[in-house]
Amino acid sequence: MTTLAAELRALPPSCGPVRLVAVDGHAGSGKTTFAGRLAAALGGAPVVHLDDLATHTEFFAWAGRLREQVLEPLAAGRDAEYRVYDWTLRRFATTAVVPAAPVVLVEGVGAGRREVRPFLARLIWMELDAAAARRRGEERDGPELAGFWAGWARAEAAHFAADPSRPHAATRVDGVTGRILPGTVGESSTKSLTCDITGI
């Protein structure tokens, strides 16, 4: 991770003083794990989880909340604070603070959508096809969430059909091995990057 972290720190700021980096991919592709490992390699970079901004009725209608509560404050050089959705209580119940750090990560399905891309210094895509990612997610969440996954899969497919992120990603990461794929930005010249996300 150190090579990629160093490259990200060296990028020009993209959102005020912040280098905003998105980690996108299908649900179940390993985004959260990868973002956590990358944040650690960056010395504890803040991570915005888009699951905190989505809701049961608005899987992808969070762009306005992200812009107003996170992107605009960071662009102005201020710390951001956003409301966090509680998926059990089904309402926004708490808040999270995002310092205007040198690098801030945004992870979640649709993190590289067109409304966000103008603010990004780098878009990272987790390379795992939708069917494999869904199987992984269903195994993780158990049969009680099978109905949720069915609805989610339809919404995700519609989102990426209308607004694909992958073509805009400079860096692609194998969702099974965690290795940066050859030919993409961030590839180490000496060895493959790994983050041990197999089985997630």
Tab-separated table of C-alpha atoms in Angstrom:
chain	number	residue	atom	x	y	z
A	1	MET	CA	0.000	0.000	0.000
A	2	THR	CA	2.903	2.366	0.616
A	3	THR	CA	3.549	2.950	-3.105
A	4	LEU	CA	-0.064	3.854	-3.822
A	5	ALA	CA	-0.285	5.991	-0.680
A	6	ALA	CA	2.804	7.950	-1.729
A	7	GLU	CA	1.345	8.516	-5.212
A	8	LEU	CA	-1.914	9.794	-3.779
A	9	ARG	CA	-0.150	12.201	-1.432
A	10	ALA	CA	1.804	13.576	-4.410
A	11	LEU	CA	-1.310	14.357	-6.468
A	12	PRO	CA	-2.460	17.976	-6.729
A	13	PRO	CA	-5.366	18.869	-4.429
A	14	SER	CA	-8.747	18.357	-6.077
A	15	CYS	CA	-11.285	19.568	-3.499
A	16	GLY	CA	-9.957	22.712	-1.897
A	17	PRO	CA	-6.781	21.622	-0.056
A	18	VAL	CA	-7.910	17.961	-0.102
A	19	ARG	CA	-6.967	15.152	-2.466
A	20	LEU	CA	-10.283	13.338	-2.676
A	21	VAL	CA	-9.949	9.664	-3.642
A	22	ALA	CA	-12.952	7.478	-4.488
A	23	VAL	CA	-13.067	3.697	-4.083
A	24	ASP	CA	-15.917	2.377	-6.217
A	25	GLY	CA	-17.145	-1.023	-7.377
A	26	HIS	CA	-20.043	-3.409	-7.049
A	27	ALA	CA	-21.496	-4.133	-3.615
A	28	GLY	CA	-19.432	-6.951	-2.106
A	29	SER	CA	-16.304	-6.226	-4.166
A	30	GLY	CA	-14.067	-5.363	-1.197
A	31	LYS	CA	-14.281	-1.560	-1.216
A	32	THR	CA	-14.587	-1.047	2.527
A	33	THR	CA	-11.691	-3.352	3.348
A	34	PHE	CA	-9.457	-1.844	0.682
A	35	ALA	CA	-10.322	1.707	1.741
A	36	GLY	CA	-9.550	0.839	5.359
A	37	ARG	CA	-6.145	-0.564	4.476
A	38	LEU	CA	-5.389	2.400	2.231
A	39	ALA	CA	-6.459	4.857	4.928
A	40	ALA	CA	-4.066	3.179	7.360
A	41	ALA	CA	-1.226	3.396	4.813
A	42	LEU	CA	-2.016	7.111	4.511
A	43	GLY	CA	-1.524	7.547	8.245
A	44	GLY	CA	-5.168	7.452	9.222
A	45	ALA	CA	-6.834	9.297	6.343
A	46	PRO	CA	-10.540	10.020	6.908
A	47	VAL	CA	-12.984	7.696	5.122
A	48	VAL	CA	-16.502	8.699	4.106
A	49	HIS	CA	-18.714	5.610	3.787
A	50	LEU	CA	-21.531	6.171	1.317
A	51	ASP	CA	-23.663	3.616	3.178
A	52	ASP	CA	-23.910	6.359	5.821
A	53	LEU	CA	-25.530	8.721	3.308
A	54	ALA	CA	-27.814	6.279	1.473
A	55	THR	CA	-31.156	5.135	2.884
A	56	HIS	CA	-33.582	2.244	2.454
A	57	THR	CA	-35.608	4.304	-0.007
A	58	GLU	CA	-32.730	6.220	-1.633
A	59	PHE	CA	-29.937	3.844	-2.559
A	60	PHE	CA	-28.346	6.358	-4.939
A	61	ALA	CA	-30.074	9.657	-4.154
A	62	TRP	CA	-27.287	10.751	-1.795
A	63	ALA	CA	-25.322	12.994	-4.190
A	64	GLY	CA	-26.887	16.182	-2.835
A	65	ARG	CA	-26.157	15.216	0.765
A	66	LEU	CA	-22.558	14.369	-0.102
A	67	ARG	CA	-22.060	17.647	-1.939
A	68	GLU	CA	-23.651	19.885	0.696
A	69	GLN	CA	-22.388	18.143	3.833
A	70	VAL	CA	-18.947	16.924	2.718
A	71	LEU	CA	-17.647	18.228	-0.617
A	72	GLU	CA	-18.542	21.903	-0.263
A	73	PRO	CA	-17.031	22.308	3.235
A	74	LEU	CA	-13.853	20.471	2.198
A	75	ALA	CA	-13.622	22.572	-0.977
A	76	ALA	CA	-13.739	25.662	1.244
A	77	GLY	CA	-10.926	24.284	3.399
A	78	ARG	CA	-13.187	23.478	6.350
A	79	ASP	CA	-13.775	20.256	8.219
A	80	ALA	CA	-17.022	18.596	7.139
A	81	GLU	CA	-19.754	17.029	9.250
A	82	TYR	CA	-22.453	14.797	7.815
A	83	ARG	CA	-25.521	13.019	9.134
A	84	VAL	CA	-25.178	9.219	9.384
A	85	TYR	CA	-28.088	6.969	8.462
A	86	ASP	CA	-28.895	4.163	10.899
A	87	TRP	CA	-30.004	1.128	8.861
A	88	THR	CA	-31.649	-0.444	11.910
A	89	LEU	CA	-33.562	2.620	13.114
A	90	ARG	CA	-34.228	3.653	9.487
A	91	ARG	CA	-33.369	7.303	10.096
A	92	PHE	CA	-30.407	9.654	10.299
A	93	ALA	CA	-29.375	9.255	13.922
A	94	THR	CA	-25.777	10.448	14.402
A	95	THR	CA	-23.131	12.600	12.752
A	96	ALA	CA	-19.563	12.047	11.559
A	97	VAL	CA	-16.768	14.590	11.195
A	98	VAL	CA	-14.421	14.594	8.196
A	99	PRO	CA	-11.263	16.648	8.739
A	100	ALA	CA	-9.923	18.573	5.750
A	101	ALA	CA	-6.927	16.216	5.646
A	102	PRO	CA	-4.382	16.036	2.807
A	103	VAL	CA	-6.145	12.888	1.516
A	104	VAL	CA	-9.781	11.943	2.148
A	105	LEU	CA	-11.295	8.677	0.892
A	106	VAL	CA	-14.896	8.216	-0.231
A	107	GLU	CA	-15.898	4.568	-0.540
A	108	GLY	CA	-19.096	2.986	-1.737
A	109	VAL	CA	-21.052	1.999	-4.804
A	110	GLY	CA	-21.234	5.034	-7.046
A	111	ALA	CA	-18.367	6.928	-5.372
A	112	GLY	CA	-17.069	7.735	-8.852
A	113	ARG	CA	-20.388	8.989	-10.250
A	114	ARG	CA	-20.436	12.017	-12.552
A	115	GLU	CA	-21.527	14.445	-9.811
A	116	VAL	CA	-18.478	13.507	-7.732
A	117	ARG	CA	-15.794	13.127	-10.420
A	118	PRO	CA	-14.986	16.869	-10.722
A	119	PHE	CA	-13.879	16.789	-7.061
A	120	LEU	CA	-11.688	13.678	-7.384
A	121	ALA	CA	-7.920	13.417	-7.508
A	122	ARG	CA	-8.133	9.662	-8.233
A	123	LEU	CA	-10.837	7.078	-8.858
A	124	ILE	CA	-10.070	3.498	-7.822
A	125	TRP	CA	-12.277	0.663	-9.104
A	126	MET	CA	-12.551	-2.734	-7.419
A	127	GLU	CA	-12.476	-5.238	-10.271
A	128	LEU	CA	-15.025	-7.942	-9.438
A	129	ASP	CA	-18.043	-8.672	-11.601
A	130	ALA	CA	-21.503	-7.980	-10.245
A	131	ALA	CA	-22.555	-11.627	-9.892
A	132	ALA	CA	-19.437	-12.636	-7.945
A	133	ALA	CA	-19.660	-9.549	-5.758
A	134	ARG	CA	-23.325	-10.258	-5.013
A	135	ARG	CA	-22.559	-13.863	-4.041
A	136	ARG	CA	-19.880	-12.617	-1.660
A	137	GLY	CA	-22.236	-10.027	-0.177
A	138	GLU	CA	-25.065	-12.517	0.290
A	139	GLU	CA	-22.721	-14.975	2.003
A	140	ARG	CA	-21.548	-12.194	4.301
A	141	ASP	CA	-25.031	-10.886	5.167
A	142	GLY	CA	-26.922	-14.171	5.431
A	143	PRO	CA	-30.269	-15.379	4.016
A	144	GLU	CA	-32.329	-12.890	6.036
A	145	LEU	CA	-31.146	-10.103	3.716
A	146	ALA	CA	-31.776	-11.972	0.448
A	147	GLY	CA	-34.766	-9.763	-0.355
A	148	PHE	CA	-32.739	-6.620	0.237
A	149	TRP	CA	-29.995	-7.888	-2.074
A	150	ALA	CA	-32.480	-8.586	-4.859
A	151	GLY	CA	-33.732	-5.004	-4.754
A	152	TRP	CA	-30.236	-3.641	-4.381
A	153	ALA	CA	-28.945	-5.572	-7.404
A	154	ARG	CA	-31.617	-4.047	-9.635
A	155	ALA	CA	-30.875	-0.529	-8.389
A	156	GLU	CA	-27.116	-0.989	-8.744
A	157	ALA	CA	-27.418	-2.322	-12.297
A	158	ALA	CA	-29.591	0.637	-13.277
A	159	HIS	CA	-27.161	3.088	-11.703
A	160	PHE	CA	-24.074	1.753	-13.470
A	161	ALA	CA	-25.939	1.446	-16.771
A	162	ALA	CA	-26.751	5.159	-16.617
A	163	ASP	CA	-23.554	6.367	-14.930
A	164	PRO	CA	-20.637	3.903	-15.155
A	165	SER	CA	-17.615	4.609	-12.957
A	166	ARG	CA	-15.176	1.970	-14.216
A	167	PRO	CA	-14.213	3.754	-17.494
A	168	HIS	CA	-13.031	6.739	-15.454
A	169	ALA	CA	-10.873	4.783	-12.999
A	170	ALA	CA	-7.124	5.349	-13.301
A	171	THR	CA	-6.461	2.524	-10.839
A	172	ARG	CA	-8.167	-0.879	-10.824
A	173	VAL	CA	-7.757	-3.411	-8.026
A	174	ASP	CA	-8.505	-7.124	-8.260
A	175	GLY	CA	-11.443	-7.653	-5.920
A	176	VAL	CA	-10.309	-11.192	-5.047
A	177	THR	CA	-6.564	-10.788	-4.512
A	178	GLY	CA	-6.370	-7.088	-3.705
A	179	ARG	CA	-3.631	-6.579	-6.294
A	180	ILE	CA	-3.480	-3.460	-8.437
A	181	LEU	CA	-4.019	-4.626	-11.983
A	182	PRO	CA	-1.212	-4.201	-14.534
A	183	GLY	CA	-1.393	-1.144	-16.704
A	184	THR	CA	-3.254	1.045	-14.217
A	185	VAL	CA	-1.901	3.949	-12.211
A	186	GLY	CA	-0.524	2.911	-8.840
A	187	GLU	CA	0.977	-0.366	-10.017
A	188	SER	CA	4.173	-1.059	-8.094
A	189	SER	CA	7.270	-1.462	-10.222
A	190	THR	CA	8.599	-4.199	-7.948
A	191	LYS	CA	5.685	-6.287	-6.716
A	192	SER	CA	1.914	-6.492	-6.709
A	193	LEU	CA	0.028	-4.618	-4.025
A	194	THR	CA	-2.044	-6.885	-1.808
A	195	CYS	CA	-4.455	-6.208	1.026
A	196	ASP	CA	-5.754	-9.682	1.882
A	197	ILE	CA	-9.404	-9.141	0.971
A	198	THR	CA	-10.045	-12.681	-0.269
A	199	GLY	CA	-13.244	-14.091	1.163
A	200	ILE	CA	-14.850	-10.817	2.152
